[in-house]
CSV table of C-alpha atoms and ligand atoms in Angstrom, one decimal:
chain,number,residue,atom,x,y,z
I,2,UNK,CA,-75.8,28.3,91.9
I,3,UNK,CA,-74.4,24.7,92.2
I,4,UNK,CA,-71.9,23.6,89.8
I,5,UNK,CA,-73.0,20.9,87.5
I,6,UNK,CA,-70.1,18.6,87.1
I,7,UNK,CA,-69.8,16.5,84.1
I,8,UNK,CA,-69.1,15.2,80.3
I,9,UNK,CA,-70.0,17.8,77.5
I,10,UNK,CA,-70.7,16.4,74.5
I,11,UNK,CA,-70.8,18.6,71.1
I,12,UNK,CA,-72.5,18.0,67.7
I,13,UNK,CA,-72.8,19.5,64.4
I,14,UNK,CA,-76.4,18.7,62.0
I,15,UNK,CA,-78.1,20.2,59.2
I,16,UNK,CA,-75.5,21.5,55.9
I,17,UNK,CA,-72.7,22.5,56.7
I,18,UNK,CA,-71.3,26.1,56.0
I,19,UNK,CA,-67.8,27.6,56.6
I,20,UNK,CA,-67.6,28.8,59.7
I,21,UNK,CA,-69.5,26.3,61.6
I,22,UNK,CA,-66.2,24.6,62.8
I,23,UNK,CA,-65.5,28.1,64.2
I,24,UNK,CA,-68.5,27.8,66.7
I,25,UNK,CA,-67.5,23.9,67.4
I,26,UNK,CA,-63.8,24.8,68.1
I,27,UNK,CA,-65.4,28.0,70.6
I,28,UNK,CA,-67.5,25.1,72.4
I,29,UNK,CA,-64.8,22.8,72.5
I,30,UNK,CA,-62.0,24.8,73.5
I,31,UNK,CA,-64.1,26.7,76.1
I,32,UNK,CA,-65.4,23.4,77.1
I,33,UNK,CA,-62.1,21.8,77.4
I,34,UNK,CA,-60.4,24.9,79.7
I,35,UNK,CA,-63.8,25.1,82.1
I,36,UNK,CA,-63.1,23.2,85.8
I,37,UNK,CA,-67.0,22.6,85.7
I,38,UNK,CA,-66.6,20.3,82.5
I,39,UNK,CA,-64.6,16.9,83.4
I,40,UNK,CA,-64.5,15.7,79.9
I,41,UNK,CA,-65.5,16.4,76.1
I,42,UNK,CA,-67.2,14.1,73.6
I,43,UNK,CA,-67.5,15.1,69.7
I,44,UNK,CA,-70.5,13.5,68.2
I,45,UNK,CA,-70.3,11.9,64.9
I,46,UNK,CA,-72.4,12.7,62.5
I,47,UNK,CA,-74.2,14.6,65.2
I,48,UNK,CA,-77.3,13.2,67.2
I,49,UNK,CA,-76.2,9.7,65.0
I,50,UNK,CA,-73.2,9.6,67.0
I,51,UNK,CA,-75.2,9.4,70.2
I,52,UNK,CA,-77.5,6.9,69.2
I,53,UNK,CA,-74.9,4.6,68.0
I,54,UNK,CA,-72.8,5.0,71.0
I,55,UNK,CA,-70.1,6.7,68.2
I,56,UNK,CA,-68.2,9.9,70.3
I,57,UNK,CA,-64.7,11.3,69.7
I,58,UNK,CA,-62.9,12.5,72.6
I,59,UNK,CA,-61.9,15.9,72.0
I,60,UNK,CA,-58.9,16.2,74.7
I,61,UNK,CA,-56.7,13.3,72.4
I,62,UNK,CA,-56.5,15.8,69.8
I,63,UNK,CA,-53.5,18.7,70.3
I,64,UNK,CA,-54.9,22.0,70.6
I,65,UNK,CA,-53.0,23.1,68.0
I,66,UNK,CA,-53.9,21.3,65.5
I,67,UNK,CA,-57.6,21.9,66.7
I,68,UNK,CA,-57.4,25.3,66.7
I,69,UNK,CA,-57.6,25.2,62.3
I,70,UNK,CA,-60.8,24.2,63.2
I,71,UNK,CA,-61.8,27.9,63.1
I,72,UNK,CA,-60.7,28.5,60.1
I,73,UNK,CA,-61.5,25.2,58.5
I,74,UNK,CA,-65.3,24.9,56.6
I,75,UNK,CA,-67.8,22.1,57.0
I,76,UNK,CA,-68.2,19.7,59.3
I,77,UNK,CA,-64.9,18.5,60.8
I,78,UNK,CA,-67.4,16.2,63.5
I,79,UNK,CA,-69.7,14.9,60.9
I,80,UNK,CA,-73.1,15.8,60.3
I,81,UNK,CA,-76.7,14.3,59.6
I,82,UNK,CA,-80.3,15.2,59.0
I,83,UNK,CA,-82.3,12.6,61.3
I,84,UNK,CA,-85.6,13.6,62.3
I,85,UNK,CA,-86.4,12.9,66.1
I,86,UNK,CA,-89.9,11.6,66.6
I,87,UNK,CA,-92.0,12.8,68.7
I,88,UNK,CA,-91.5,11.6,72.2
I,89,UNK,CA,-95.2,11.0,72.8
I,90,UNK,CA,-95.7,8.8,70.0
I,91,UNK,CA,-92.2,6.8,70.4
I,92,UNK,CA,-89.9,7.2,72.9
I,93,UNK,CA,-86.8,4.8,71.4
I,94,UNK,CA,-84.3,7.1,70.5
I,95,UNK,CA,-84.7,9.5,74.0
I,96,UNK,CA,-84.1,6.3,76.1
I,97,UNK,CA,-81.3,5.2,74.3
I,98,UNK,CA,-80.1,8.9,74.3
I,99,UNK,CA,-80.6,9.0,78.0
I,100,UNK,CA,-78.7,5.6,77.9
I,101,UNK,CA,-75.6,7.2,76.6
I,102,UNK,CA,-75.9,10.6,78.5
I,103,UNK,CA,-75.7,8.4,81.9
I,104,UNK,CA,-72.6,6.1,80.3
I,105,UNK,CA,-70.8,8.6,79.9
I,106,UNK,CA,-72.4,11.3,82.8
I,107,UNK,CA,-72.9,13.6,79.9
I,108,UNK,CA,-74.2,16.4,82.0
I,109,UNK,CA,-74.0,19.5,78.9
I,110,UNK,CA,-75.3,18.8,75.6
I,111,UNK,CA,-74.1,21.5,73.1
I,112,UNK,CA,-75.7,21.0,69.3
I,113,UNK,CA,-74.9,23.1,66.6
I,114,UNK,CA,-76.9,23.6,63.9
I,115,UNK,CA,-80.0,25.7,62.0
I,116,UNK,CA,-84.0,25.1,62.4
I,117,UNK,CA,-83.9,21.4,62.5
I,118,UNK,CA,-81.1,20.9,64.7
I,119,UNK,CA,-82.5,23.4,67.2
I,120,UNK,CA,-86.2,21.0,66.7
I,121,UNK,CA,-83.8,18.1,67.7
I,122,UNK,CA,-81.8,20.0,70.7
I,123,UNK,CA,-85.4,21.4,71.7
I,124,UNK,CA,-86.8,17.6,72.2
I,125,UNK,CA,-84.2,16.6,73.8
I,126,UNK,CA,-84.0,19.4,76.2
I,127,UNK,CA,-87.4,18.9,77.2
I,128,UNK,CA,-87.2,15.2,77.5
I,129,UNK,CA,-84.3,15.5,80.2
I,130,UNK,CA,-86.4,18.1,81.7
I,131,UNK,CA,-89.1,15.7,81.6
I,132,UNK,CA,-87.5,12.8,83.1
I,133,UNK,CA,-85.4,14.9,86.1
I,134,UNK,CA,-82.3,13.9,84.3
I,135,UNK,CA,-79.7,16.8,84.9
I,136,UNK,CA,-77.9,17.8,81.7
I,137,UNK,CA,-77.6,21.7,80.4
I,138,UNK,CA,-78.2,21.8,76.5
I,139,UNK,CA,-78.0,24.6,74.3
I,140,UNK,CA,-78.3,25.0,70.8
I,141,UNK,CA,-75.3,26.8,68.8
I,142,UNK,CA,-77.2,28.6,65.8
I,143,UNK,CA,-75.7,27.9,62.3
I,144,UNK,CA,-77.1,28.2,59.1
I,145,UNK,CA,-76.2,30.2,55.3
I,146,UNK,CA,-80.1,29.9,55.0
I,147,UNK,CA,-79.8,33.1,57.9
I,148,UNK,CA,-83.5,31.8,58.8
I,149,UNK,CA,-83.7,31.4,62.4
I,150,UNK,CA,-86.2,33.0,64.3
I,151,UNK,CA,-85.3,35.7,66.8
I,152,UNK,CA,-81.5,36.0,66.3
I,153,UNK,CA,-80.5,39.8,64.1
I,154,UNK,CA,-78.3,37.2,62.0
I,155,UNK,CA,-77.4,33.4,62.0
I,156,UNK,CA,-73.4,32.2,61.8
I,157,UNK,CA,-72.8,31.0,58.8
I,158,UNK,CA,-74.8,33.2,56.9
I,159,UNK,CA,-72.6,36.5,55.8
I,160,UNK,CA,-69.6,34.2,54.8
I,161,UNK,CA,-72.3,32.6,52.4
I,162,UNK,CA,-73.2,35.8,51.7
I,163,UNK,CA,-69.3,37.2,51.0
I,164,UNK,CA,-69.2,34.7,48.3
I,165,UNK,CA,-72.3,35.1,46.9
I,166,UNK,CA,-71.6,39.0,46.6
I,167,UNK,CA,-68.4,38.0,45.4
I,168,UNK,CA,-69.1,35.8,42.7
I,169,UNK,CA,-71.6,37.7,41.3
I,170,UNK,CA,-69.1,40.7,41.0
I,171,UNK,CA,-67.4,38.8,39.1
I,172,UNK,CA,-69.5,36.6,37.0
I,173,UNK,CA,-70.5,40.2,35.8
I,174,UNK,CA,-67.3,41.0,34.9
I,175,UNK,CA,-67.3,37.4,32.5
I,176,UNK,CA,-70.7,37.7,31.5
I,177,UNK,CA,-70.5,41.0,30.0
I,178,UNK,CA,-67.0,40.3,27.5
I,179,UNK,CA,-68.5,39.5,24.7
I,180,UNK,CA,-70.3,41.6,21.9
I,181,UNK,CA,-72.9,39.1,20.7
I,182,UNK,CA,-74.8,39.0,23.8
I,183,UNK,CA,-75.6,36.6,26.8
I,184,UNK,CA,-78.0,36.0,29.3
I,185,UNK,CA,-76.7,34.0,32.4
I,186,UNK,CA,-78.6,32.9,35.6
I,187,UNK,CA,-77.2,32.1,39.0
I,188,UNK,CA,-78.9,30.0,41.5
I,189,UNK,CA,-77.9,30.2,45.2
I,190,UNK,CA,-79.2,28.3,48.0
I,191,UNK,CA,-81.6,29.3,51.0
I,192,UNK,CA,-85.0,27.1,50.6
I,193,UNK,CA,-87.6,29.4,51.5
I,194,UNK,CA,-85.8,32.2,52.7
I,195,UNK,CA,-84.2,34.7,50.6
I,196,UNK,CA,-81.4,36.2,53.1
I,197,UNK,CA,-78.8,34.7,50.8
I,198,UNK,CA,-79.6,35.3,47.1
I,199,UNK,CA,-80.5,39.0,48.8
I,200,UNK,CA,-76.6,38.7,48.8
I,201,UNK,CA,-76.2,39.6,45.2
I,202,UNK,CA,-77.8,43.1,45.4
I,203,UNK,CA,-74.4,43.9,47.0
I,204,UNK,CA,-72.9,43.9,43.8
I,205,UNK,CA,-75.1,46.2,42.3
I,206,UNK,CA,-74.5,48.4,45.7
I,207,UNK,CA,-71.1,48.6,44.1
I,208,UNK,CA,-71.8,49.5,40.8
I,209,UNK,CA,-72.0,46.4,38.5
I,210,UNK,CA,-74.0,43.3,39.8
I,211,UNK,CA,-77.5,41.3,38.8
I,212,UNK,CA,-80.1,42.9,36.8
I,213,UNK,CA,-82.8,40.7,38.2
I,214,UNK,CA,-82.9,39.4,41.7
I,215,UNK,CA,-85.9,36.7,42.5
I,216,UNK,CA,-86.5,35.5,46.1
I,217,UNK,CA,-88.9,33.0,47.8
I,218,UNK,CA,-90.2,35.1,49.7
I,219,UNK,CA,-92.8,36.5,46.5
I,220,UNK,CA,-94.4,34.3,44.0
I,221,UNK,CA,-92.4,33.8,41.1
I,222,UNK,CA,-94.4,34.5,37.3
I,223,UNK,CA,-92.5,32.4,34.4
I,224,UNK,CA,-93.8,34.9,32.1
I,225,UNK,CA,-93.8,37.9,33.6
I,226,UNK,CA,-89.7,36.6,34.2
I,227,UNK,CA,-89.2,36.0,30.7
I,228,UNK,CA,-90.8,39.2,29.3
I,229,UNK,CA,-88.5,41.1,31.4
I,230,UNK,CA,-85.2,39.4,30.4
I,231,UNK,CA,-86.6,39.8,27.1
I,232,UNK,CA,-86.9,43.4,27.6
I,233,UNK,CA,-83.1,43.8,29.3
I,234,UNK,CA,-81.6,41.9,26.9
I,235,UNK,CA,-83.3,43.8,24.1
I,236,UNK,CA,-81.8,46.9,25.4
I,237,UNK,CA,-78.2,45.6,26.9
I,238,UNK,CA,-77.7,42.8,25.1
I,239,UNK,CA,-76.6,41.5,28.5
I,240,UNK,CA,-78.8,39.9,31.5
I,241,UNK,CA,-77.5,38.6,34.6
I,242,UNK,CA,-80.7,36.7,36.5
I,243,UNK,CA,-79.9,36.0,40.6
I,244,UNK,CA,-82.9,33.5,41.3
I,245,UNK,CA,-83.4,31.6,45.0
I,246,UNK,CA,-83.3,28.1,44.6
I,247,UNK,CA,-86.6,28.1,46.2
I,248,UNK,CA,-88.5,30.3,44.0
I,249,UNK,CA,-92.5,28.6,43.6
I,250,UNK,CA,-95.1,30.0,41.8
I,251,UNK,CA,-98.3,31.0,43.1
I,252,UNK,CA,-99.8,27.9,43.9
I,253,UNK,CA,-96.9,27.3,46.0
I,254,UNK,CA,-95.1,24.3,43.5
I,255,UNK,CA,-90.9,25.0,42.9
I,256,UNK,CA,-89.9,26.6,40.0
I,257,UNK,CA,-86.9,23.6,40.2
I,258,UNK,CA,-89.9,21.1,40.5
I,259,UNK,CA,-91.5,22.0,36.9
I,260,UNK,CA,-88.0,20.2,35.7
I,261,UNK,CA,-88.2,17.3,38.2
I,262,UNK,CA,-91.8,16.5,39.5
I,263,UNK,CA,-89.7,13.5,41.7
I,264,UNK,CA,-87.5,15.7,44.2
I,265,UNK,CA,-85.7,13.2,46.9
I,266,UNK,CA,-86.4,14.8,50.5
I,267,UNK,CA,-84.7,14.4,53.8
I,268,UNK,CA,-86.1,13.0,57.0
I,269,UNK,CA,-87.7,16.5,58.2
I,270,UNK,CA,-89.9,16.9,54.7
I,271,UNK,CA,-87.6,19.0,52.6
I,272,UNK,CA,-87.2,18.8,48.9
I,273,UNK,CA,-83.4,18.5,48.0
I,274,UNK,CA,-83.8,21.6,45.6
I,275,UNK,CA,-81.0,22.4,43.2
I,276,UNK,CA,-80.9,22.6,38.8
I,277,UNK,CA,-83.0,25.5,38.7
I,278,UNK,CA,-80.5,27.7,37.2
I,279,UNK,CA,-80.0,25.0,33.8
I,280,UNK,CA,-83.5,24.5,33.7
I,281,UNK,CA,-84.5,28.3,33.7
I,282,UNK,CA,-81.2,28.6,31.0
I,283,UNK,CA,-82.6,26.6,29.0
I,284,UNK,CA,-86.5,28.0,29.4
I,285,UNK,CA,-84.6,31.3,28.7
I,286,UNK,CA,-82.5,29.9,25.3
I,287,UNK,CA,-86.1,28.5,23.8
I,288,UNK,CA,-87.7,31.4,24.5
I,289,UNK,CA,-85.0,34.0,23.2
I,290,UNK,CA,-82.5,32.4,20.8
I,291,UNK,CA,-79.4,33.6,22.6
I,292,UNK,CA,-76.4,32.4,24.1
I,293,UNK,CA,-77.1,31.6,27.3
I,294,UNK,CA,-75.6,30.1,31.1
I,295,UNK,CA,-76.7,28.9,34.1
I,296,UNK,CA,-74.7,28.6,37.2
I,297,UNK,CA,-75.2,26.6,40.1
I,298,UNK,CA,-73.6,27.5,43.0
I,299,UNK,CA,-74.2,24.3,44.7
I,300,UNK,CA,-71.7,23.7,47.7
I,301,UNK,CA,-69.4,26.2,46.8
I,302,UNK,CA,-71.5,29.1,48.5
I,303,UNK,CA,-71.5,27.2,51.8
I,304,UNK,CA,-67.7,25.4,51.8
I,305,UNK,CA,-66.1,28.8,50.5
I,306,UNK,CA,-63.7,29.2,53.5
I,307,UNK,CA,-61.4,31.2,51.6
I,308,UNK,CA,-64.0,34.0,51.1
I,309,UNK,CA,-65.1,34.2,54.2
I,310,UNK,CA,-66.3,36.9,56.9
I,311,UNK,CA,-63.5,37.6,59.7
I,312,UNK,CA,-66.6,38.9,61.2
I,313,UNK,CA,-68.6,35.8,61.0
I,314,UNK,CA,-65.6,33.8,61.7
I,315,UNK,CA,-65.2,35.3,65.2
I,316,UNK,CA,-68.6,35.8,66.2
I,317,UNK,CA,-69.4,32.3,65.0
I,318,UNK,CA,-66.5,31.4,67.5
I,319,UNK,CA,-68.3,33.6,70.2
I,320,UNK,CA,-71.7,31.9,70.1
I,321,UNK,CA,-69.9,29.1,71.0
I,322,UNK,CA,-68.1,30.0,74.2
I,323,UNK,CA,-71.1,31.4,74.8
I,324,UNK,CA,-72.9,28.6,75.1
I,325,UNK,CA,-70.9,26.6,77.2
I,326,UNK,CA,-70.4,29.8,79.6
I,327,UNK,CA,-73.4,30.5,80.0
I,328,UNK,CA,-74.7,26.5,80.2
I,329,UNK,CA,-71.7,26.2,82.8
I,330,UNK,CA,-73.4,29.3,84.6
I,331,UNK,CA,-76.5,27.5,85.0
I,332,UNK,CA,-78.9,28.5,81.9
I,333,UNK,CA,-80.5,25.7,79.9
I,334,UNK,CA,-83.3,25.5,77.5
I,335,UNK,CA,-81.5,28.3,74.9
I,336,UNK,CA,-80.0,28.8,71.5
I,337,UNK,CA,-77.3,31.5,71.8
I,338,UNK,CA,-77.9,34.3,69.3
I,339,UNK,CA,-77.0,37.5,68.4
I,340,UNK,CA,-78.4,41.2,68.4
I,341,UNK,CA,-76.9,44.0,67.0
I,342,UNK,CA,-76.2,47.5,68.8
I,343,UNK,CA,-74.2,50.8,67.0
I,344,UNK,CA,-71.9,52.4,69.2
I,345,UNK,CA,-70.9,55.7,67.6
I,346,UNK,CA,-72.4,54.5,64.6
I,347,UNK,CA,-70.5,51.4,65.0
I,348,UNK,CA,-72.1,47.8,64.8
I,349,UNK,CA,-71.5,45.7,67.5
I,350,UNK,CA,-72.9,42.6,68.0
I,351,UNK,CA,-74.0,41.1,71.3
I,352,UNK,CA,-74.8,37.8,72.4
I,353,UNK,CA,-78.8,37.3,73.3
I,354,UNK,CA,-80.4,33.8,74.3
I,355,UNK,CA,-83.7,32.8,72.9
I,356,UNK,CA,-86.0,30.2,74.2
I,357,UNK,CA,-85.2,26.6,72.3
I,358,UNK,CA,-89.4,25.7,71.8
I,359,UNK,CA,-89.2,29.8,69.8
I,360,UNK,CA,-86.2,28.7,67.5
I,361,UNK,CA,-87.0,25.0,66.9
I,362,UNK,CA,-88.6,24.9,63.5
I,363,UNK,CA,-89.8,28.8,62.8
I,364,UNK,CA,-88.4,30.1,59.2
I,365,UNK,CA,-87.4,34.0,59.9
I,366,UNK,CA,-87.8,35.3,56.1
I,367,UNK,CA,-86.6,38.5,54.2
I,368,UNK,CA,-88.9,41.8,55.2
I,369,UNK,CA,-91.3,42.4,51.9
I,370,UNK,CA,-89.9,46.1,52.7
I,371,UNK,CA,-86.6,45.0,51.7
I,372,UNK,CA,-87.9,43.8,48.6
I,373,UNK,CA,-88.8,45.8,45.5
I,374,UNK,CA,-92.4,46.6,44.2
I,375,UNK,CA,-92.3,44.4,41.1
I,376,UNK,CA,-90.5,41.5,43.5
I,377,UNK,CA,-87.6,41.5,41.3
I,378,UNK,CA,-84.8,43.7,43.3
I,379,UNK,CA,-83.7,44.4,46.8
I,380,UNK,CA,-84.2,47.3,48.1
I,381,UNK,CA,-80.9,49.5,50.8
I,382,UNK,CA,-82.3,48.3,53.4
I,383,UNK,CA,-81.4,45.0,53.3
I,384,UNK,CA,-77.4,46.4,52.2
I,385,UNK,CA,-77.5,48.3,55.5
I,386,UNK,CA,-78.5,45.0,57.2
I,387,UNK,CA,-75.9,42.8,55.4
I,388,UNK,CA,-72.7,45.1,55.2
I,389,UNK,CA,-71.3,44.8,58.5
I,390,UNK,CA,-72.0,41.1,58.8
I,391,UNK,CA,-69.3,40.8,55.5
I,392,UNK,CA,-66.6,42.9,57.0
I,393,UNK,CA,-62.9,41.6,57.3
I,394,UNK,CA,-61.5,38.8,55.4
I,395,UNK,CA,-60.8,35.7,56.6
I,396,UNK,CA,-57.1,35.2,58.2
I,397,UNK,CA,-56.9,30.9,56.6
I,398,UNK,CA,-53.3,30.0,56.9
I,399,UNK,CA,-51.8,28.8,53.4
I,400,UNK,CA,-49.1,26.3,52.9
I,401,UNK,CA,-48.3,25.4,49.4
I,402,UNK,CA,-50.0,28.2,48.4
I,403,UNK,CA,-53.2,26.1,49.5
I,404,UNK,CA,-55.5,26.2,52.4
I,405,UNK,CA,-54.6,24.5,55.7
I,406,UNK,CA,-57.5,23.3,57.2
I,407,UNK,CA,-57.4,20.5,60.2
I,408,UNK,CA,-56.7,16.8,60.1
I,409,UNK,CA,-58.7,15.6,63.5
I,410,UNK,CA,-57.6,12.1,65.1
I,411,UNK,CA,-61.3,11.1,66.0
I,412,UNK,CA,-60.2,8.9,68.7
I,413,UNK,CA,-63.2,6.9,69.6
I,414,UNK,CA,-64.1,7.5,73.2
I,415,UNK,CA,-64.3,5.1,76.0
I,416,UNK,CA,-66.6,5.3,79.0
O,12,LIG,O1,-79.0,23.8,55.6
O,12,LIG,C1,-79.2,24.8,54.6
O,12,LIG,C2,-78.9,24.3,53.2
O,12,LIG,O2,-77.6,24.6,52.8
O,12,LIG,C3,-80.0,24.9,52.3
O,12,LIG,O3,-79.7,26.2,51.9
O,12,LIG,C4,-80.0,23.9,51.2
O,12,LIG,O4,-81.3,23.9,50.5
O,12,LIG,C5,-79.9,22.6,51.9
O,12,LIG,O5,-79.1,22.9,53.1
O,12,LIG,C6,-79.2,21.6,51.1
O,12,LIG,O6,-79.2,20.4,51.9
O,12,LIG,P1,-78.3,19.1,51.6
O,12,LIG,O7,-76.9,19.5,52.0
O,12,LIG,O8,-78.8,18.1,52.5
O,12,LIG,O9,-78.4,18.9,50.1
């Protein structure tokens, strides 16, 4: 194999989550310490920062400072949700993409990111392909939605999941004070796949968590939902409701859309979903008369750096070396991902490359085995799946008795 010398440039799309830094600080680091790799571009605002000829240059920042990166959540390069168009039908944004990849000899493109961002590293892997241009690109998974096809797991996805289980541990601890009664209802993200509201069911694994778990993948029933809080509350005087914010019914409409018919969307289609939790709350207080809360968890579920995974943390770091080892090796075309193996009943997880066209754009949701009959639990299997993913917490450095998380330079780069 010949070695490929050139630029690398690396870009973060899609919502953010608190370990992607983690996998852009393995890609970076790697990138800056391989011979093969003569330079290393950040993108900002991802493939934004290509098109308007906007790239940070990676070796003006001191590694130490970069190394909080791993430990820092969100998007330290910026992010975006720009939609590609087909090549076929317009072919402006690869030319001008091509444009910049020859300014500055970009030669590996590294994008990091969940279904979308693998559609948009996808076309622009083929279009180089296409056009004989020489340039290795790889995705770098990420997403809390956990919903990318072929990989066991997605980074990202267990820190969200930590927090979730967390939060719900102790929300239930809150919830239940009181002698008068109270039903609350927490909504966490994941659009149409349930991996992360699945979450919750780890605090009933230990002992005290949601009596009621609703995910996407089933169709949700308003009444059949309200006759069963009824039911629980009668007999506990306490309900605690876990519901996916992208819970529909059977005709496939959002339970979040029967409170706003008018839901913005981003450029790839998807409804911005979110205030299902108040608007179930209040369903919930008409229909029962009691004291009742819903809780968003918004942002917090994907930014919680505090609570996150060690484990996800470092393998989120590992998919990103191992993209740029093995794009520096020669392979192009791939998303890193993972697959799990038990050695002596140990979980291990190992580093597996899947085909970009597979990934780009294919929602991997929750086995219907791993959901309960009535579609309103989670059933072990799904805690066997999820519990190593959670394991170790994360090692953030505090100063202050607050989180220190990186301060990059962003020095614009020249060609
Ligand atoms: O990218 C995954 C995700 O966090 C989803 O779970 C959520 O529905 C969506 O992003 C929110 O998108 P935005 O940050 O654009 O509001």
């Amino acid at each position: 194999m010949s070695i490929l010398k050139g630029a690398a440039v690396i870009g973060q799309s899609g919502g953010p989550s608190s370990v992607i830094n983690a996998s852009a600080y393995g890609a970076i680091k790697t990138a800056l310490e391989s011979d093969a790799i003569t330079r290393v571009f950040g993108m900002c605002n991802g493939i934004k920062g290509i098109l308007e000829d906007n790239l940070m240059d990676m070796s003006k920042e001191d590694p130490e400072e970069l190394a909080f990166m791993k430990y820092t959540p969100s998007s330290a390069l910026g992010s975006c949700r720009y939609k590609l168009k087909d090549p076929d039908e317009d072919e402006t944004d690869y030319i001008r993409i091509l444009e910049i990849f020859k300014k500055y000899d970009i030669r590996y493109f590294f994008y990091n990111g969940g279904n979308d961002s693998m559609d948009t590293c996808n076309k622009i892997s083929k279009f180089m392909l296409r056009n004989g241009y020489e340039c290795r690109c790889m995705g770098i998974p990420k997403t809390i939605d956990n919903d990318l096809a072929g990989t066991d797991h997605c980074p990202g996805f267990a820190s969200a999941a930590k927090y979730i289980a967390t939060s719900v541990m102790e929300v239930y601890r809150d919830s239940t004070v009181y002698d008068t009664g109270m039903i609350t209802i927490i909504e966490c993200m994941g659009r149409h796949a349930g991996w992360l509201t699945a979450a919750a069911a780890l605090a009933n694994y230990k002992g005290r968590g949601a009596d009621l778990i609703y995910l996407p993948e089933v169709d949700f029933d308003l009444a059949k939902f309200t006759a069963k809080v009824k039911e629980i509350y009668a007999a506990k005087k306490k309900c605690l409701v876990v519901v996916s914010e992208g819970i529909h019914d059977k005709d496939g409409t959002f339970i979040a859309e029967y409170a706003n018919k008018n839901m913005a969307k981003d450029s790839f289609g998807h409804a911005q979903l979110g205030g299902l939790a108040a608007y179930l709350a209040n369903y919930i207080k008409g229909e029962t008369g009691a004291k009742v809360r819903g809780i968003e968890l918004s942002l917090l579920q994907r930014c919680a750096a505090h609570c996150a995974s060690q484990t996800d943390i470092d393998e989120s770091f590992m998919a990103g070396e191992a993209a740029v080892v093995n794009a520096v090796n020669g392979i192009t075309d791939k998303m890193v991902g993972f697959e799990r193996e038990y050695v002596n009943g140990q979980y291990k997880c190992n580093v597996k490359l899947f085909d970009l066209t597979i990934v780009a754009n294919t929602e991997k949701k929750v086995p219907l085995e791993w959901i309960n009959k009535d579609g309103d639990g989670v059933e072990q299997g799904f805690i066997d799946y999820c519990l190593p993913l959670i394991q170790g917490q994360t090692k953030l450095t505090y100063v202050d008795g607050l989180p220190r998380f990186v301060e990059l330079k962003k020095v614009k780069a020249e060609a």
